Amino acid sequence: MKRIAVLTSGGDAPGMNAAIRAVVRTGLDMGWQVFGVQNGYAGLGDDNMVELNARDVAGIIQRGGTMLGSARCAAFRTEEGRKLALSNLIKHDIEGLVVIGGNGSQTGAYEISKLGFPVVGIASTIDNDLFGSEITIGVDTALNIALEAIDRLKVTASSHHRAFLVEVMGRDCGYLALVAGITGGAEAIAIPEIETNPEELAAELRHAYERGKAHALIVVAEGARYNAEALTNYFKAHSERLGFELRATQLGHVQRGGAPGAFDRLLATRLGAAATQQLALGNTGVLVGLQKSVITKTPLDVVVSSKKPLDTSLFELARILAK
Ligand code: F6P
């Protein structure tokens, strides 16, 4: 019998629970024992893990967040912290570890695998900035939450003929803003990957009114040079000349806390099962992700050393469709 452990790390993402459930139940199906590590890598250092049976993961597939807790763990970034984590895994005769998380979490997974421990990563972050998976767990739900907010803001914006700005998360990546902007019918989008000129944004908004629109909406990424704060300040400073005000809404962590939709539940379930299967096959030091609708595995060293490209042709499409 094999004993494996699973943890969730970094920013939580809707669907993490579905992935935990899949790891536990496919592990049990193989006749293994599965342990849940509490609070990400911090729990490995604190030796905080509990055995999970099928009933322990009942009723969680529909819940956002992570039943195991998550953390951003500074101690694990040190060699000493990683060695302590490894010694705790070995102490409990754990033979394989599944790490559910994004870039920072998979860097941690790579570090453990370099110490010779079998690890498989599962691609999970709302930012969709992880190499090795075209879409990661949580992205679809986060986008739908952003869209609900955008749709509502457009209603009130139209009533008052106002200009609104919505800032979405994504860290240094513009994916959430780009896709929320396109699918929300924004008049303009600002993302880190493309240089933004606030005067051009103002012109886009003005042209929207001139074309007869009742409102104007900009979706900005938190990582864009002109994010909510910078753009609001700019518009305030030049309000007389620009001729209109901009009201800003920062969605922030609201995007992370939703209940996972069908897409994320299925993706997380497939990736959870795949991760356990990879451990069984001895294919470790890899990340499981989704590419061209197929579950794939990518070596963790490639994952952590590669930057996922953003399809910036969508930006041009957004500009055309904003007409
Ligand atoms: O990586 C996910 C994410 O939600 C980013 O979009 C955001 O920049 C960051 O985490 C926020 O981190 P924290 O929850 O630690 O404030």
Tab-separated table of C-alpha atoms and ligand atoms in Angstrom:
chain	number	residue	atom	x	y	z
A	1	MET	CA	0.000	0.000	0.000
A	2	LYS	CA	1.192	3.473	-0.831
A	3	ARG	CA	0.757	6.510	1.406
A	4	ILE	CA	0.435	9.831	-0.375
A	5	ALA	CA	-0.244	13.413	0.745
A	6	VAL	CA	-2.015	16.321	-0.901
A	7	LEU	CA	-1.774	20.057	-0.196
A	8	THR	CA	-3.151	23.316	-1.574
A	9	SER	CA	-0.862	26.321	-1.672
A	10	GLY	CA	-0.813	30.013	-2.626
A	11	GLY	CA	-3.986	31.900	-3.506
A	12	ASP	CA	-7.046	29.667	-3.264
A	13	ALA	CA	-8.985	28.986	-6.456
A	14	PRO	CA	-12.548	27.735	-6.965
A	15	GLY	CA	-12.205	24.026	-7.783
A	16	MET	CA	-9.368	23.221	-5.385
A	17	ASN	CA	-11.787	21.195	-3.258
A	18	ALA	CA	-12.902	19.185	-6.274
A	19	ALA	CA	-9.231	18.401	-6.989
A	20	ILE	CA	-8.618	17.304	-3.376
A	21	ARG	CA	-11.700	15.072	-3.549
A	22	ALA	CA	-10.482	13.482	-6.775
A	23	VAL	CA	-6.976	12.858	-5.409
A	24	VAL	CA	-8.392	11.265	-2.251
A	25	ARG	CA	-10.950	9.073	-3.950
A	26	THR	CA	-8.740	7.891	-6.816
A	27	GLY	CA	-5.993	7.193	-4.264
A	28	LEU	CA	-8.412	5.154	-2.140
A	29	ASP	CA	-9.550	3.327	-5.277
A	30	MET	CA	-5.935	2.244	-5.791
A	31	GLY	CA	-5.888	0.864	-2.257
A	32	TRP	CA	-3.709	3.711	-0.948
A	33	GLN	CA	-3.899	5.872	2.173
A	34	VAL	CA	-4.233	9.603	1.487
A	35	PHE	CA	-3.245	12.391	3.889
A	36	GLY	CA	-4.262	16.042	3.687
A	37	VAL	CA	-1.625	18.603	4.659
A	38	GLN	CA	-3.127	21.664	6.352
A	39	ASN	CA	-2.264	25.213	5.208
A	40	GLY	CA	0.033	24.438	2.303
A	41	TYR	CA	3.789	24.192	2.766
A	42	ALA	CA	3.437	25.695	6.250
A	43	GLY	CA	1.637	22.485	7.275
A	44	LEU	CA	4.491	20.364	5.962
A	45	GLY	CA	6.913	22.277	8.180
A	46	ASP	CA	4.557	22.101	11.178
A	47	ASP	CA	3.922	18.403	10.579
A	48	ASN	CA	0.219	19.140	10.275
A	49	MET	CA	-1.439	16.377	8.264
A	50	VAL	CA	-4.500	14.183	8.718
A	51	GLU	CA	-5.632	11.021	7.009
A	52	LEU	CA	-8.611	11.582	4.694
A	53	ASN	CA	-11.205	8.970	3.875
A	54	ALA	CA	-13.965	9.099	1.269
A	55	ARG	CA	-16.469	10.688	3.683
A	56	ASP	CA	-13.982	13.421	4.707
A	57	VAL	CA	-14.160	14.816	1.185
A	58	ALA	CA	-17.935	14.461	0.843
A	59	GLY	CA	-19.947	17.590	0.076
A	60	ILE	CA	-16.961	19.685	-0.986
A	61	ILE	CA	-17.067	19.509	-4.807
A	62	GLN	CA	-19.452	22.485	-4.891
A	63	ARG	CA	-17.531	24.583	-2.362
A	64	GLY	CA	-15.075	27.361	-3.199
A	65	GLY	CA	-11.833	27.802	-1.280
A	66	THR	CA	-9.909	24.817	0.040
A	67	MET	CA	-10.878	22.515	2.891
A	68	LEU	CA	-7.154	22.017	3.596
A	69	GLY	CA	-6.404	25.704	4.017
A	70	SER	CA	-3.700	27.523	2.099
A	71	ALA	CA	-0.826	29.838	2.864
A	72	ARG	CA	2.091	31.690	1.370
A	73	CYS	CA	4.957	30.199	3.385
A	74	ALA	CA	8.193	32.191	3.744
A	75	ALA	CA	9.979	29.391	5.672
A	76	PHE	CA	9.575	27.000	2.730
A	77	ARG	CA	11.594	29.369	0.546
A	78	THR	CA	14.675	28.499	2.634
A	79	GLU	CA	16.680	25.282	2.232
A	80	GLU	CA	16.249	24.613	5.943
A	81	GLY	CA	12.447	24.926	5.653
A	82	ARG	CA	12.348	22.517	2.699
A	83	LYS	CA	14.522	19.947	4.485
A	84	LEU	CA	12.216	20.084	7.511
A	85	ALA	CA	9.211	19.538	5.238
A	86	LEU	CA	10.933	16.576	3.601
A	87	SER	CA	11.841	15.003	6.943
A	88	ASN	CA	8.186	15.229	8.049
A	89	LEU	CA	7.026	13.515	4.853
A	90	ILE	CA	9.566	10.744	5.364
A	91	LYS	CA	8.654	10.419	9.070
A	92	HIS	CA	5.085	9.540	8.041
A	93	ASP	CA	6.255	7.128	5.315
A	94	ILE	CA	4.631	9.341	2.682
A	95	GLU	CA	5.755	8.134	-0.752
A	96	GLY	CA	4.263	10.796	-2.986
A	97	LEU	CA	2.980	14.381	-2.749
A	98	VAL	CA	0.371	16.208	-4.833
A	99	VAL	CA	0.680	20.018	-4.877
A	100	ILE	CA	-2.380	21.964	-6.024
A	101	GLY	CA	-1.477	25.569	-6.821
A	102	GLY	CA	-0.004	28.161	-9.159
A	103	ASN	CA	3.473	29.445	-9.989
A	104	GLY	CA	4.890	29.869	-6.474
A	105	SER	CA	3.414	26.544	-5.358
A	106	GLN	CA	4.842	24.658	-8.338
A	107	THR	CA	8.240	26.255	-7.715
A	108	GLY	CA	7.996	24.727	-4.218
A	109	ALA	CA	6.978	21.392	-5.763
A	110	TYR	CA	10.013	21.539	-8.044
A	111	GLU	CA	12.296	22.243	-5.070
A	112	ILE	CA	10.991	19.150	-3.230
A	113	SER	CA	11.326	17.016	-6.341
A	114	LYS	CA	14.964	18.173	-6.644
A	115	LEU	CA	15.519	16.682	-3.183
A	116	GLY	CA	14.509	13.328	-4.701
A	117	PHE	CA	10.926	13.212	-3.419
A	118	PRO	CA	8.137	12.135	-5.853
A	119	VAL	CA	5.861	15.125	-6.487
A	120	VAL	CA	3.094	15.818	-8.996
A	121	GLY	CA	1.664	19.332	-9.396
A	122	ILE	CA	-1.894	20.275	-10.347
A	123	ALA	CA	-2.338	23.541	-12.281
A	124	SER	CA	-4.517	25.807	-10.156
A	125	THR	CA	-4.631	29.592	-10.108
A	126	ILE	CA	-7.237	32.149	-11.126
A	127	ASP	CA	-4.461	34.143	-12.858
A	128	ASN	CA	-4.032	31.610	-15.711
A	129	ASP	CA	-0.336	32.435	-15.842
A	130	LEU	CA	1.047	28.925	-15.314
A	131	PHE	CA	3.018	27.299	-18.109
A	132	GLY	CA	1.881	23.729	-18.835
A	133	SER	CA	-1.880	24.254	-18.794
A	134	GLU	CA	-3.844	26.361	-21.243
A	135	ILE	CA	-6.389	26.946	-18.535
A	136	THR	CA	-5.948	26.424	-14.815
A	137	ILE	CA	-8.401	25.533	-12.047
A	138	GLY	CA	-10.406	28.564	-10.925
A	139	VAL	CA	-10.052	30.756	-14.009
A	140	ASP	CA	-13.483	30.062	-15.453
A	141	THR	CA	-15.296	30.687	-12.159
A	142	ALA	CA	-13.294	33.860	-11.457
A	143	LEU	CA	-14.161	35.119	-14.945
A	144	ASN	CA	-17.855	34.463	-14.396
A	145	ILE	CA	-17.739	36.384	-11.108
A	146	ALA	CA	-16.052	39.304	-12.867
A	147	LEU	CA	-18.667	39.152	-15.629
A	148	GLU	CA	-21.537	39.268	-13.183
A	149	ALA	CA	-20.043	42.441	-11.686
A	150	ILE	CA	-19.413	43.953	-15.119
A	151	ASP	CA	-22.963	43.199	-16.304
A	152	ARG	CA	-24.382	44.869	-13.196
A	153	LEU	CA	-22.132	47.900	-13.490
A	154	LYS	CA	-23.221	48.363	-17.102
A	155	VAL	CA	-26.849	48.548	-15.986
A	156	THR	CA	-26.240	51.451	-13.610
A	157	ALA	CA	-23.668	53.012	-15.949
A	158	SER	CA	-26.267	53.108	-18.750
A	159	SER	CA	-28.918	54.664	-16.515
A	160	HIS	CA	-26.560	57.524	-15.671
A	161	HIS	CA	-24.558	57.715	-18.924
A	162	ARG	CA	-21.432	57.206	-16.856
A	163	ALA	CA	-17.948	55.865	-17.428
A	164	PHE	CA	-16.831	52.995	-15.198
A	165	LEU	CA	-13.594	51.166	-14.616
A	166	VAL	CA	-13.420	47.620	-13.256
A	167	GLU	CA	-10.126	46.249	-11.982
A	168	VAL	CA	-9.676	42.488	-11.950
A	169	MET	CA	-6.921	40.379	-10.385
A	170	GLY	CA	-4.230	38.451	-12.248
A	171	ARG	CA	-0.996	39.628	-10.640
A	172	ASP	CA	1.375	40.343	-13.596
A	173	CYS	CA	-0.838	38.625	-16.130
A	174	GLY	CA	-3.573	40.291	-18.188
A	175	TYR	CA	-5.550	37.142	-19.034
A	176	LEU	CA	-8.471	37.758	-16.649
A	177	ALA	CA	-8.802	41.391	-17.740
A	178	LEU	CA	-8.538	40.555	-21.430
A	179	VAL	CA	-11.147	37.804	-21.375
A	180	ALA	CA	-13.454	39.621	-18.925
A	181	GLY	CA	-13.177	42.692	-21.166
A	182	ILE	CA	-14.053	40.795	-24.344
A	183	THR	CA	-16.860	38.733	-22.844
A	184	GLY	CA	-18.183	41.693	-20.861
A	185	GLY	CA	-18.265	43.936	-23.919
A	186	ALA	CA	-15.865	46.544	-22.521
A	187	GLU	CA	-15.092	49.703	-24.485
A	188	ALA	CA	-11.407	49.462	-23.535
A	189	ILE	CA	-9.000	47.106	-21.773
A	190	ALA	CA	-5.677	47.751	-20.015
A	191	ILE	CA	-3.284	44.850	-19.417
A	192	PRO	CA	0.399	44.638	-18.395
A	193	GLU	CA	1.421	42.963	-21.668
A	194	ILE	CA	0.398	45.951	-23.827
A	195	GLU	CA	1.492	49.549	-23.339
A	196	THR	CA	-1.456	51.680	-22.233
A	197	ASN	CA	-1.795	55.362	-22.940
A	198	PRO	CA	-4.413	56.989	-20.660
A	199	GLU	CA	-5.142	59.640	-23.301
A	200	GLU	CA	-6.033	56.891	-25.776
A	201	LEU	CA	-8.271	55.244	-23.185
A	202	ALA	CA	-10.034	58.563	-22.637
A	203	ALA	CA	-10.451	58.927	-26.398
A	204	GLU	CA	-11.971	55.406	-26.607
A	205	LEU	CA	-14.517	56.365	-23.959
A	206	ARG	CA	-15.336	59.663	-25.639
A	207	HIS	CA	-15.811	57.929	-29.005
A	208	ALA	CA	-18.147	55.409	-27.357
A	209	TYR	CA	-20.454	58.244	-26.286
A	210	GLU	CA	-20.146	59.876	-29.711
A	211	ARG	CA	-21.255	56.586	-31.311
A	212	GLY	CA	-24.397	56.750	-29.192
A	213	LYS	CA	-23.489	54.422	-26.356
A	214	ALA	CA	-25.200	55.088	-23.029
A	215	HIS	CA	-22.171	54.044	-20.985
A	216	ALA	CA	-18.475	53.336	-21.267
A	217	LEU	CA	-16.529	50.670	-19.424
A	218	ILE	CA	-12.819	49.959	-19.085
A	219	VAL	CA	-11.569	46.649	-17.671
A	220	VAL	CA	-8.068	46.916	-16.240
A	221	ALA	CA	-5.713	44.284	-14.863
A	222	GLU	CA	-4.328	44.946	-11.388
A	223	GLY	CA	-0.828	44.506	-12.847
A	224	ALA	CA	-1.301	47.027	-15.667
A	225	ARG	CA	0.764	50.198	-15.468
A	226	TYR	CA	-2.510	52.125	-15.507
A	227	ASN	CA	-4.476	50.033	-13.020
A	228	ALA	CA	-7.505	51.350	-11.097
A	229	GLU	CA	-5.486	53.618	-8.837
A	230	ALA	CA	-3.212	55.070	-11.513
A	231	LEU	CA	-6.011	55.587	-14.010
A	232	THR	CA	-8.398	57.145	-11.486
A	233	ASN	CA	-5.663	59.544	-10.388
A	234	TYR	CA	-4.897	60.439	-13.988
A	235	PHE	CA	-8.546	61.071	-14.851
A	236	LYS	CA	-8.991	63.169	-11.696
A	237	ALA	CA	-5.930	65.241	-12.454
A	238	HIS	CA	-7.137	65.926	-16.005
A	239	SER	CA	-10.910	65.847	-15.436
A	240	GLU	CA	-11.642	69.327	-16.826
A	241	ARG	CA	-9.814	68.726	-20.070
A	242	LEU	CA	-11.042	65.105	-20.484
A	243	GLY	CA	-14.608	66.175	-19.800
A	244	PHE	CA	-15.882	63.220	-17.761
A	245	GLU	CA	-15.368	61.333	-14.514
A	246	LEU	CA	-14.404	57.707	-14.112
A	247	ARG	CA	-15.889	55.621	-11.298
A	248	ALA	CA	-13.757	52.680	-10.230
A	249	THR	CA	-14.609	49.253	-8.796
A	250	GLN	CA	-11.837	46.916	-7.645
A	251	LEU	CA	-13.131	43.359	-7.554
A	252	GLY	CA	-10.149	42.007	-5.615
A	253	HIS	CA	-10.588	38.786	-3.681
A	254	VAL	CA	-14.306	38.603	-4.507
A	255	GLN	CA	-13.178	36.823	-7.687
A	256	ARG	CA	-11.503	34.036	-5.726
A	257	GLY	CA	-14.272	33.185	-3.285
A	258	GLY	CA	-16.975	31.833	-5.580
A	259	ALA	CA	-18.429	28.359	-5.813
A	260	PRO	CA	-16.804	26.519	-8.741
A	261	GLY	CA	-18.854	26.182	-11.906
A	262	ALA	CA	-19.191	22.988	-13.941
A	263	PHE	CA	-16.044	23.711	-15.988
A	264	ASP	CA	-13.810	24.088	-12.927
A	265	ARG	CA	-15.343	21.110	-11.122
A	266	LEU	CA	-14.685	18.886	-14.123
A	267	LEU	CA	-11.204	20.253	-14.818
A	268	ALA	CA	-10.220	19.863	-11.156
A	269	THR	CA	-11.667	16.357	-11.008
A	270	ARG	CA	-9.792	15.271	-14.135
A	271	LEU	CA	-6.522	16.824	-12.957
A	272	GLY	CA	-6.877	15.340	-9.455
A	273	ALA	CA	-7.386	11.868	-10.886
A	274	ALA	CA	-4.548	12.349	-13.383
A	275	ALA	CA	-2.120	13.443	-10.669
A	276	THR	CA	-2.779	10.294	-8.659
A	277	GLN	CA	-2.388	8.159	-11.773
A	278	GLN	CA	0.949	9.820	-12.552
A	279	LEU	CA	2.150	8.997	-9.027
A	280	ALA	CA	1.080	5.377	-9.589
A	281	LEU	CA	2.986	5.259	-12.879
A	282	GLY	CA	6.081	6.751	-11.266
A	283	ASN	CA	5.908	9.824	-13.522
A	284	THR	CA	6.885	12.408	-10.960
A	285	GLY	CA	8.448	15.851	-11.014
A	286	VAL	CA	5.672	16.878	-13.401
A	287	LEU	CA	2.680	19.195	-13.549
A	288	VAL	CA	-0.637	17.905	-14.850
A	289	GLY	CA	-2.583	20.409	-16.920
A	290	LEU	CA	-4.992	20.736	-19.825
A	291	GLN	CA	-3.711	21.426	-23.334
A	292	LYS	CA	-5.823	21.150	-26.490
A	293	SER	CA	-8.577	19.487	-24.410
A	294	VAL	CA	-6.233	16.683	-23.355
A	295	ILE	CA	-4.678	16.125	-19.910
A	296	THR	CA	-0.933	16.523	-20.282
A	297	LYS	CA	2.129	16.348	-18.073
A	298	THR	CA	4.968	18.865	-18.218
A	299	PRO	CA	8.264	18.552	-16.296
A	300	LEU	CA	8.289	20.941	-13.322
A	301	ASP	CA	11.655	22.397	-14.351
A	302	VAL	CA	10.081	23.460	-17.660
A	303	VAL	CA	6.993	24.804	-15.862
A	304	VAL	CA	8.966	27.005	-13.488
A	305	SER	CA	11.435	28.268	-16.075
A	306	SER	CA	8.916	29.128	-18.812
A	307	LYS	CA	6.591	32.059	-19.227
A	308	LYS	CA	3.121	31.346	-20.516
A	309	PRO	CA	2.410	33.532	-23.545
A	310	LEU	CA	-0.769	35.621	-23.694
A	311	ASP	CA	-2.665	35.625	-26.984
A	312	THR	CA	-2.538	39.363	-27.563
A	313	SER	CA	-4.478	39.022	-30.841
A	314	LEU	CA	-7.514	38.935	-28.529
A	315	PHE	CA	-6.692	42.514	-27.586
A	316	GLU	CA	-7.148	43.619	-31.190
A	317	LEU	CA	-10.364	41.601	-31.392
A	318	ALA	CA	-11.658	43.409	-28.289
A	319	ARG	CA	-10.905	46.761	-29.928
A	320	ILE	CA	-12.834	45.815	-33.075
A	321	LEU	CA	-15.809	44.444	-31.138
A	322	ALA	CA	-16.050	47.523	-28.921
A	323	LYS	CA	-17.551	49.408	-31.863
B	1	F6P	O1	-2.431	34.508	-7.561
B	1	F6P	C1	-3.777	34.698	-7.265
B	1	F6P	C2	-4.013	36.090	-6.748
B	1	F6P	O2	-5.383	36.206	-6.452
B	1	F6P	C3	-3.573	37.222	-7.668
B	1	F6P	O3	-4.488	37.478	-8.695
B	1	F6P	C4	-3.426	38.360	-6.683
B	1	F6P	O4	-2.527	39.340	-7.164
B	1	F6P	C5	-2.886	37.658	-5.474
B	1	F6P	O5	-3.274	36.300	-5.569
B	1	F6P	C6	-3.364	38.222	-4.164
B	1	F6P	O6	-2.703	37.555	-3.154
B	1	F6P	P1	-3.165	37.545	-1.640
B	1	F6P	O7	-4.414	36.720	-1.566
B	1	F6P	O8	-2.036	36.921	-0.920
B	1	F6P	O9	-3.451	38.959	-1.281
